Amino acid sequence: MHDPAMHGPAEKKLRPARTNATRQKLFDASMELIGQRGAAGVTVDEIAAAAGVSKGTVYYNFGSKSDLIAQLLRHGVDILKARLLSEAGQPGADPLVAMEAMIGQAMDFMDDYPSFARLWVSENWRTPSEWRDTFAVLRSELLAVIGAAIENVAAVYPVDETVLRGSLETAIFGACFVVGLDRQTYNPERTRDQSVAAIMAIMRGYVVK
């Protein structure tokens, strides 16, 4: 019997469309289960069953549960990055407006993938975490996108140079996750625009009047 799990990484690359479709199904199924019980409480069998694929398919595409979670984190961050970059703004556009649109995209992402946001917040600062290296890489990529948007603001507006750019990036980054999750969990009456305005207050405080 043909066993796809016996083939190596080189063959996997021959089927990108299949792999991408499988990854999205596994991402959706995993986020639902992880949102209910946390990453540690979910098995590969459960993820495979929820995604409608065999356990062998999971191992074929990802290798292990740990690798699956790591690659699903990457998948989620790629979705978020694409949304943020879509609002980066055109040359000559108001960078504060572009930043506001990016934060709006982040809020929409939290609404679309609340379990991913919970996984990120619950595991990102856990010590030790088996995905620490993965989080470090993905975090730096997202901070770079936010940092570039801050640089665009500083190129057009007078800003408070006593504020460390790295700390500002982290403040906006963390606020997007925390405000988004807090709205879903404790304050569903708050609107998307109210949440965006609260986070934008950080940026508007950075601009010197």
XYZ file of C-alpha atoms in Angstrom:
209
model
C 0.000 0.000 0.000
C 1.259 3.470 -0.828
C 2.177 5.271 2.359
C 2.648 9.053 1.840
C 4.115 9.374 5.311
C 7.195 7.479 4.108
C 8.183 10.187 1.640
C 10.554 12.974 2.567
C 10.330 16.765 2.547
C 11.382 17.024 -1.110
C 8.191 15.327 -2.300
C 6.026 17.501 -0.082
C 7.166 20.536 -2.031
C 5.726 19.056 -5.229
C 2.195 19.499 -3.879
C 1.971 23.095 -2.607
C -1.727 23.571 -3.424
C -2.667 20.388 -1.598
C -0.455 21.290 1.329
C -1.838 24.843 1.553
C -5.438 23.630 1.487
C -4.635 21.008 4.112
C -2.821 23.560 6.241
C -5.820 25.903 6.208
C -8.176 23.080 7.219
C -5.824 22.040 10.006
C -5.398 25.662 11.077
C -9.153 26.207 11.378
C -9.701 22.900 13.188
C -6.726 23.366 15.516
C -7.681 26.895 16.486
C -11.193 25.745 17.398
C -9.924 22.902 19.594
C -7.049 24.857 21.119
C -9.439 27.684 21.935
C -11.504 25.228 23.965
C -8.773 23.315 25.796
C -5.371 24.836 25.141
C -2.537 23.457 23.029
C -1.444 20.855 25.577
C -4.945 19.387 25.883
C -5.442 18.656 22.179
C -4.214 15.513 20.426
C -3.173 15.007 16.806
C -6.022 12.496 16.426
C -8.558 15.120 17.470
C -7.074 17.752 15.165
C -7.070 15.352 12.216
C -10.656 14.262 12.862
C -11.893 17.862 13.178
C -10.108 18.811 9.935
C -11.471 15.772 8.116
C -8.036 14.333 7.302
C -6.162 11.257 8.436
C -3.596 11.315 11.221
C -1.072 10.140 8.612
C -1.787 13.269 6.580
C -0.983 15.428 9.601
C 2.338 13.668 10.147
C 3.061 13.726 6.407
C 2.618 17.477 6.222
C 3.964 18.498 9.618
C 5.926 15.707 11.272
C 4.746 16.025 14.875
C 2.228 17.848 17.018
C 4.896 20.325 18.102
C 5.838 21.026 14.482
C 2.155 21.297 13.588
C 1.576 23.983 16.218
C 4.739 25.827 15.154
C 3.673 25.858 11.509
C 0.125 26.863 12.402
C 1.549 29.795 14.343
C 3.465 30.719 11.196
C 0.303 30.347 9.106
C -1.661 32.648 11.394
C 1.067 35.278 11.476
C 1.307 35.190 7.672
C -2.425 35.940 7.482
C -2.068 38.810 9.974
C 1.027 40.233 8.253
C -0.694 40.212 4.869
C -3.618 42.148 6.322
C -1.370 44.695 8.027
C 0.771 45.217 4.933
C -2.338 45.742 2.802
C -2.865 48.949 4.791
C 0.736 50.160 4.764
C -0.305 53.158 2.690
C 0.691 54.625 -0.656
C 3.435 57.229 -1.094
C 2.088 60.577 0.049
C -0.713 59.063 2.120
C -1.193 60.177 5.726
C 0.797 57.626 7.770
C -1.462 58.079 10.814
C -4.448 57.090 8.677
C -2.488 54.081 7.429
C -1.603 53.124 11.004
C -5.256 53.397 12.023
C -6.237 51.123 9.143
C -3.562 48.599 10.169
C -4.863 48.509 13.726
C -8.353 48.034 12.327
C -7.077 45.027 10.388
C -5.554 43.657 13.579
C -8.924 43.981 15.350
C -10.638 42.202 12.459
C -8.052 39.422 12.644
C -8.748 38.984 16.375
C -12.446 38.719 15.560
C -11.842 36.176 12.788
C -9.309 34.081 14.720
C -9.931 34.608 18.447
C -8.430 31.229 19.348
C -5.183 32.130 17.589
C -5.001 35.313 19.647
C -5.594 33.311 22.838
C -2.916 30.799 21.867
C -0.491 33.637 21.159
C -1.119 35.365 24.477
C -1.170 32.180 26.576
C 1.942 30.581 25.098
C 4.082 33.542 24.049
C 5.229 34.389 27.567
C 5.105 30.909 29.027
C 8.476 29.830 30.448
C 9.622 27.403 29.300
C 7.734 27.020 26.033
C 8.564 24.498 23.343
C 7.666 27.143 20.752
C 9.797 29.920 22.245
C 12.088 30.144 19.201
C 9.113 30.167 16.851
C 7.450 32.955 18.828
C 10.681 34.976 18.840
C 10.935 34.875 15.039
C 7.254 35.593 14.395
C 7.128 38.352 17.006
C 10.095 40.092 15.401
C 8.407 39.963 11.992
C 5.210 41.559 13.280
C 7.130 44.175 15.248
C 9.055 45.046 12.080
C 5.798 45.774 10.249
C 4.607 47.988 13.094
C 8.036 49.611 13.332
C 7.985 50.542 9.655
C 4.579 52.186 10.126
C 5.935 54.148 13.094
C 8.915 55.262 11.006
C 6.504 56.536 8.359
C 4.703 58.604 10.992
C 7.999 60.006 12.299
C 9.014 60.973 8.764
C 5.963 63.223 8.402
C 5.027 64.361 11.912
C 7.107 65.830 14.750
C 7.331 63.099 17.366
C 8.499 62.700 20.952
C 12.053 61.455 20.485
C 12.314 60.510 24.165
C 9.968 57.589 23.471
C 11.926 54.485 22.501
C 10.745 53.137 19.160
C 11.134 49.566 20.338
C 8.935 50.193 23.363
C 6.343 51.935 21.189
C 6.259 48.988 18.777
C 5.745 46.626 21.697
C 3.011 48.811 23.223
C 0.981 48.856 20.008
C 1.630 45.188 19.308
C 0.569 44.108 22.788
C -2.413 46.446 22.832
C -3.807 44.913 19.644
C -3.862 41.439 21.180
C -4.985 42.486 24.668
C -7.632 44.992 23.600
C -8.939 42.602 20.953
C -9.240 39.697 23.390
C -10.607 41.846 26.209
C -13.344 43.097 23.908
C -14.342 39.557 22.950
C -14.182 38.132 26.466
C -15.342 40.899 28.782
C -16.607 43.866 26.766
C -18.436 42.698 23.623
C -20.432 45.922 23.661
C -17.317 47.840 22.646
C -17.175 48.428 18.925
C -14.258 47.749 16.620
C -13.802 51.503 16.051
C -13.755 52.225 19.786
C -11.031 49.618 20.219
C -9.035 51.058 17.334
C -9.362 54.582 18.774
C -8.049 53.425 22.149
C -4.934 51.914 20.571
C -4.445 54.909 18.278
C -4.311 57.108 21.389
C -0.861 55.603 21.959
C 0.286 56.779 18.526
C -1.379 60.176 18.784
C 0.391 60.720 22.098
C 3.683 60.034 20.296
C 3.042 62.898 17.891
C 4.090 66.294 19.284
C 1.265 68.821 19.083
